Short mmCIF file of C-alpha atoms and ligand atoms in Angstrom, two decimals:
data_model
loop_
_atom_site.label_atom_id
_atom_site.label_comp_id
_atom_site.label_asym_id
_atom_site.label_seq_id
_atom_site.Cartn_x
_atom_site.Cartn_y
_atom_site.Cartn_z
CA MET A 1 2.65 14.52 -10.22
CA ASP A 2 -0.82 13.22 -9.34
CA VAL A 3 -1.88 16.45 -7.66
CA ALA A 4 -0.54 18.59 -10.52
CA SER A 5 -2.30 16.33 -13.04
CA GLU A 6 -5.60 16.56 -11.17
CA ALA A 7 -5.29 20.35 -11.03
CA ALA A 8 -4.37 20.67 -14.73
CA LEU A 9 -7.18 18.37 -15.91
CA GLU A 10 -9.80 20.08 -13.76
CA ALA A 11 -8.64 23.54 -14.84
CA ALA A 12 -8.70 22.55 -18.52
CA ALA A 13 -12.28 21.25 -18.14
CA LEU A 14 -13.26 24.49 -16.46
CA LEU A 15 -11.68 26.50 -19.29
CA ARG A 16 -13.55 24.44 -21.88
CA SER A 17 -16.81 25.27 -20.09
CA TYR A 18 -16.22 28.91 -21.09
CA GLY A 19 -16.22 27.93 -24.78
CA GLY A 20 -18.92 29.71 -26.73
CA ASN A 21 -19.64 32.19 -23.93
CA SER A 22 -18.89 35.76 -24.79
CA LEU A 23 -15.94 36.53 -22.58
CA THR A 24 -15.13 39.96 -21.22
CA VAL A 25 -11.53 40.54 -22.21
CA GLU A 26 -9.38 43.00 -20.28
CA GLU A 27 -6.03 44.32 -21.52
CA LYS A 28 -3.34 44.38 -18.83
CA ARG A 29 -1.18 46.33 -21.32
CA PRO A 30 -1.49 46.58 -25.10
CA GLY A 31 -1.98 43.07 -26.43
CA ASP A 32 -1.64 41.36 -23.03
CA LEU A 33 -5.10 39.97 -22.29
CA VAL A 34 -6.80 38.46 -19.27
CA THR A 35 -10.29 37.01 -18.95
CA ALA A 36 -12.53 35.66 -16.20
CA ALA A 37 -11.54 32.20 -17.46
CA ASP A 38 -7.84 32.83 -16.62
CA ARG A 39 -8.81 33.91 -13.11
CA ALA A 40 -11.25 31.04 -12.47
CA SER A 41 -8.68 28.49 -13.67
CA GLU A 42 -6.04 30.02 -11.41
CA ASP A 43 -8.32 29.97 -8.33
CA LEU A 44 -9.11 26.31 -8.90
CA ILE A 45 -5.44 25.31 -9.29
CA LEU A 46 -4.43 27.33 -6.23
CA LYS A 47 -7.12 25.67 -4.11
CA ILE A 48 -5.92 22.19 -5.07
CA LEU A 49 -2.19 22.90 -4.63
CA ARG A 50 -2.68 24.76 -1.32
CA ARG A 51 -4.69 21.85 0.08
CA HIS A 52 -1.86 19.41 -0.61
CA PHE A 53 1.24 21.58 -0.25
CA PRO A 54 0.56 24.40 2.22
CA GLU A 55 4.31 24.98 2.75
CA ASP A 56 5.34 25.48 -0.88
CA VAL A 57 5.86 28.76 -2.70
CA ILE A 58 3.35 29.23 -5.52
CA LEU A 59 3.91 31.76 -8.30
CA THR A 60 0.98 32.33 -10.63
CA GLU A 61 0.58 34.67 -13.56
CA GLU A 62 -2.46 36.53 -12.26
CA SER A 63 -1.91 36.55 -8.44
CA GLY A 64 1.88 36.73 -8.14
CA GLN A 65 3.81 34.89 -5.45
CA GLN A 66 2.37 33.31 -2.34
CA GLY A 67 4.24 31.57 0.49
CA SER A 68 7.70 31.95 1.94
CA ALA A 69 10.48 32.32 -0.59
CA GLN A 70 12.63 30.19 1.77
CA GLY A 71 10.74 27.02 0.80
CA LEU A 72 12.63 24.33 -1.14
CA TYR A 73 9.85 23.88 -3.70
CA ALA A 74 8.17 26.53 -5.83
CA TRP A 75 5.22 25.92 -8.16
CA MET A 76 5.04 27.94 -11.40
CA ILE A 77 1.48 28.16 -12.67
CA ASP A 78 0.08 29.49 -15.91
CA PRO A 79 -3.68 28.95 -15.56
CA LEU A 80 -4.21 29.66 -19.27
CA ASP A 81 -1.22 29.80 -21.58
CA GLY A 82 -2.51 31.10 -24.88
CA THR A 83 -4.99 33.68 -23.63
CA THR A 84 -4.96 35.59 -26.94
CA ASN A 85 -5.85 32.39 -28.82
CA PHE A 86 -8.52 31.53 -26.25
CA ALA A 87 -10.07 35.00 -26.34
CA HIS A 88 -10.41 34.70 -30.13
CA GLY A 89 -11.74 31.13 -30.00
CA TYR A 90 -8.60 29.77 -31.69
CA PRO A 91 -8.15 26.31 -30.16
CA PHE A 92 -4.52 26.29 -29.03
CA ALA A 93 -4.11 26.89 -25.31
CA ALA A 94 -2.92 25.03 -22.23
CA VAL A 95 -2.74 24.86 -18.48
CA SER A 96 0.88 24.70 -17.36
CA ILE A 97 2.05 23.57 -13.92
CA GLY A 98 5.77 23.34 -13.23
CA LEU A 99 7.69 22.67 -10.04
CA LEU A 100 11.12 24.10 -9.19
CA GLN A 101 13.44 22.61 -6.63
CA SER A 102 16.07 25.19 -5.67
CA ARG A 103 15.25 27.16 -8.89
CA GLU A 104 15.69 24.09 -11.10
CA PRO A 105 12.62 22.72 -12.94
CA VAL A 106 12.01 19.13 -11.80
CA LEU A 107 8.39 18.40 -12.70
CA GLY A 108 6.04 19.53 -15.42
CA VAL A 109 2.40 18.93 -16.26
CA ILE A 110 0.77 20.58 -19.27
CA CYS A 111 -2.82 19.99 -20.32
CA ASP A 112 -3.96 20.98 -23.81
CA VAL A 113 -7.31 22.64 -23.14
CA PHE A 114 -8.95 21.80 -26.46
CA ARG A 115 -7.43 18.43 -27.42
CA GLY A 116 -7.43 17.20 -23.82
CA ASP A 117 -3.89 15.81 -24.09
CA LEU A 118 -2.02 15.49 -20.81
CA PHE A 119 1.76 15.92 -21.01
CA ARG A 120 3.78 14.95 -17.93
CA ALA A 121 7.43 14.71 -17.00
CA GLY A 122 9.47 14.36 -13.83
CA GLN A 123 13.24 14.59 -13.50
CA GLY A 124 14.65 11.12 -14.14
CA MET A 125 11.17 9.70 -14.83
CA GLY A 126 10.80 10.31 -18.59
CA ALA A 127 8.08 12.23 -20.39
CA THR A 128 4.64 11.09 -21.51
CA ARG A 129 1.61 12.21 -23.49
CA ASN A 130 -1.56 10.56 -22.21
CA HIS A 131 0.64 8.10 -20.26
CA LYS A 132 2.60 6.98 -23.36
CA PRO A 133 6.33 7.79 -23.57
CA ILE A 134 7.32 10.63 -25.91
CA GLN A 135 10.66 11.46 -27.53
CA VAL A 136 12.18 14.40 -29.35
CA SER A 137 12.78 14.19 -33.11
CA THR A 138 15.99 13.06 -34.79
CA THR A 139 16.08 15.88 -37.36
CA LYS A 140 19.74 16.78 -37.85
CA GLU A 141 19.68 19.61 -40.38
CA LEU A 142 18.08 23.00 -39.93
CA SER A 143 17.01 22.81 -43.58
CA HIS A 144 14.81 19.81 -42.68
CA SER A 145 13.40 21.28 -39.47
CA LEU A 146 10.15 22.82 -38.31
CA LEU A 147 10.69 25.34 -35.50
CA VAL A 148 8.43 27.43 -33.29
CA THR A 149 8.76 30.73 -31.48
CA GLY A 150 6.70 33.57 -30.05
CA PHE A 151 6.72 37.32 -29.47
CA ALA A 152 6.47 38.92 -26.05
CA TYR A 153 4.01 41.67 -25.18
CA ASP A 154 6.80 44.29 -25.11
CA ARG A 155 7.48 43.68 -28.83
CA ARG A 156 6.45 47.21 -29.79
CA GLU A 157 8.71 48.79 -27.19
CA THR A 158 12.01 47.13 -28.00
CA PRO A 159 14.02 46.49 -31.16
CA ASP A 160 15.06 43.20 -29.49
CA ASN A 161 11.60 41.84 -30.33
CA ASN A 162 12.49 38.56 -32.07
CA TYR A 163 11.32 39.76 -35.52
CA ALA A 164 14.83 39.44 -36.97
CA GLU A 165 15.30 35.96 -35.52
CA PHE A 166 11.93 34.90 -36.93
CA CYS A 167 12.93 36.01 -40.45
CA HIS A 168 16.38 34.47 -40.12
CA PHE A 169 15.12 30.99 -39.18
CA THR A 170 12.21 31.16 -41.63
CA HIS A 171 14.83 31.44 -44.36
CA LEU A 172 16.86 28.47 -43.14
CA THR A 173 14.18 25.90 -42.24
CA GLN A 174 11.03 24.23 -43.56
CA GLY A 175 9.08 26.69 -41.46
CA VAL A 176 8.73 28.60 -38.19
CA ARG A 177 5.41 28.47 -36.39
CA ARG A 178 4.04 30.98 -33.90
CA GLY A 179 1.82 28.78 -31.74
CA GLY A 180 0.71 31.33 -29.17
CA SER A 181 1.25 29.01 -26.20
CA ALA A 182 4.84 28.61 -25.03
CA ALA A 183 3.87 25.59 -22.92
CA LEU A 184 2.40 23.72 -25.91
CA ASP A 185 5.27 24.83 -28.15
CA LEU A 186 7.65 23.10 -25.73
CA ALA A 187 5.35 20.08 -25.40
CA TYR A 188 5.48 19.61 -29.19
CA VAL A 189 9.28 19.80 -29.17
CA ALA A 190 9.10 17.00 -26.58
CA THR A 191 6.85 14.88 -28.83
CA GLY A 192 9.13 15.41 -31.84
CA GLN A 193 6.45 17.13 -33.93
CA LEU A 194 8.52 20.30 -33.73
CA ASP A 195 12.32 20.25 -33.78
CA GLY A 196 13.24 23.39 -31.85
CA TYR A 197 11.98 26.47 -30.05
CA TRP A 198 13.44 29.77 -28.95
CA GLU A 199 11.84 32.83 -27.40
CA ARG A 200 12.61 35.92 -25.30
CA GLY A 201 10.46 37.89 -22.86
CA LEU A 202 9.09 34.75 -21.21
CA SER A 203 7.96 34.31 -17.62
CA PRO A 204 8.81 31.32 -15.42
CA TRP A 205 5.18 30.09 -15.50
CA ASP A 206 5.36 29.87 -19.32
CA ILE A 207 8.32 27.50 -19.42
CA ALA A 208 9.00 25.68 -16.11
CA ALA A 209 6.85 22.66 -17.00
CA GLY A 210 7.88 22.56 -20.66
CA ILE A 211 11.61 22.56 -19.83
CA VAL A 212 11.23 19.31 -17.90
CA LEU A 213 9.19 17.78 -20.73
CA VAL A 214 11.80 18.55 -23.40
CA ARG A 215 14.70 17.33 -21.27
CA GLU A 216 12.96 14.14 -20.22
CA ALA A 217 12.01 13.45 -23.84
CA GLY A 218 15.73 13.50 -24.70
CA GLY A 219 16.05 17.12 -25.84
CA LYS A 220 18.21 20.00 -24.69
CA VAL A 221 17.25 23.30 -23.05
CA THR A 222 19.71 26.13 -22.45
CA ALA A 223 20.09 29.90 -22.65
CA TYR A 224 20.58 31.26 -26.21
CA ASP A 225 24.38 30.95 -25.85
CA GLY A 226 24.26 27.35 -24.61
CA SER A 227 24.86 28.22 -20.95
CA PRO A 228 22.56 26.78 -18.24
CA VAL A 229 19.08 28.22 -18.44
CA ASP A 230 17.58 30.23 -15.59
CA VAL A 231 13.75 30.13 -15.67
CA TYR A 232 13.69 33.73 -14.45
CA SER A 233 15.93 35.03 -17.27
CA GLY A 234 13.07 35.18 -19.81
CA ARG A 235 15.07 33.62 -22.67
CA LEU A 236 15.31 30.05 -23.74
CA LEU A 237 16.54 27.76 -26.50
CA ALA A 238 15.05 24.26 -26.63
CA SER A 239 15.73 21.61 -29.27
CA ASN A 240 15.95 17.93 -30.04
CA GLY A 241 19.65 18.19 -29.14
CA TRP A 242 20.89 17.51 -32.71
CA LEU A 243 20.01 21.04 -33.84
CA HIS A 244 21.09 22.80 -30.69
CA SER A 245 24.51 24.09 -31.66
CA ALA A 246 23.29 25.15 -35.12
CA MET A 247 20.43 27.12 -33.55
CA GLN A 248 22.83 28.62 -31.02
CA GLN A 249 25.20 29.74 -33.78
CA GLU A 250 22.40 31.27 -35.85
CA LEU A 251 20.96 33.12 -32.84
CA ALA A 252 24.40 34.60 -32.14
CA GLN A 253 24.56 36.03 -35.68
CA VAL A 254 21.17 37.73 -35.85
CA ARG A 255 21.09 41.51 -35.64
CA PRO A 256 17.86 43.50 -35.07
CA LEU A 257 16.03 44.39 -38.28
CA PRO A 258 16.39 47.96 -39.52
CA VAL A 259 13.52 49.73 -37.79
CA SER A 260 10.70 49.56 -40.27
CA PHE A 261 8.14 49.61 -37.49
CA PRO A 262 8.09 52.64 -35.25
CA VAL A 263 9.09 51.47 -31.77
CA GLY A 264 6.42 52.40 -29.25
CA GLY A 265 3.28 52.27 -31.35
CA ILE A 266 1.15 50.07 -33.56
CA PRO A 267 2.06 50.92 -37.17
CA LYS A 268 -0.75 52.75 -38.97
CA GLN A 269 -2.29 50.97 -41.94
CA PRO A 270 -1.77 52.72 -45.26
CA GLY A 271 -4.62 55.08 -46.03
CA LYS A 272 -5.85 55.09 -42.44
CA ASP A 273 -5.25 57.98 -40.06
C1 IPD B 1 1.99 33.89 -23.86
C2 IPD B 1 2.12 32.68 -24.76
C3 IPD B 1 2.81 33.07 -26.05
C4 IPD B 1 4.14 33.72 -25.83
C5 IPD B 1 4.00 34.91 -24.89
C6 IPD B 1 3.35 34.45 -23.58
P1 IPD B 1 -0.15 33.98 -22.18
O1 IPD B 1 1.38 33.53 -22.62
O2 IPD B 1 2.85 31.67 -24.14
O3 IPD B 1 3.04 31.94 -26.88
O4 IPD B 1 4.67 34.13 -27.05
O5 IPD B 1 5.28 35.42 -24.64
O6 IPD B 1 3.26 35.53 -22.69
O7 IPD B 1 -0.12 35.47 -21.99
O8 IPD B 1 -1.07 33.52 -23.25
O9 IPD B 1 -0.30 33.25 -20.88
CA1 CA B 2 1.79 32.29 -20.63
CA1 CA B 3 -1.51 33.04 -19.05
#
């Protein structure tokens, strides 16, 4: 926990030092951005973790997997979760460091780059923000809830792009936010400021840390159908527990929207060729 916290805090400070500089932004695929800040943050985290845990597997967003897959422990690192926000100067982004033990998330540290908040949780140890205990909300009705979700980078290639689910829950709740950082979305479910979260097309580095936070703050995290979640499956439903079965039932009912957007391309704006 201490090593992960040191790495997350140092990486967040490094990311802040890029603020105001004009960043060169590369597109890995349409809409999926990477900057020098992502890479510098990742190098710094890797250096710290490698120094302390040379035996462990480390999976990072930009460098892939390092170390023997036989190891008991595997670190899941997102050096900058919220790259699109960061590249536009929108202050909602995080460093996310999660640890799996035999594929099960057991430790999570998330640092909010711009607010400086440090979220930490360990299995059986509770969850904290800036060393103070946090708890999920007690909202019991979807009609009283504020939810959050996101849209994966393949959203233009698949009709299963979460647009229908977004509309569905927007209709039933006080609102659905699209934060742009899965790690912070989960952290805010853990603090009770948001009541639930679902998303598809995720990577293990987006969610490993946040899963531990939500569970340790008293919430529930499963697959969409309520079965045990696999961090490699890409799909996740997280809630304060009270809303879980209602969210599960609603997710099961949603059908993709009639295709009003052409799959495969960015829709043209009216009047523009
Ligand atoms: C993205 C963010 C976003 C989520 C995307 C992720 P990145 O991570 O977490 O909220 O909707 O699916 O890929 O690319 O900013 O690290
Ligand atoms: Ca991410
Ligand atoms: Ca990232």
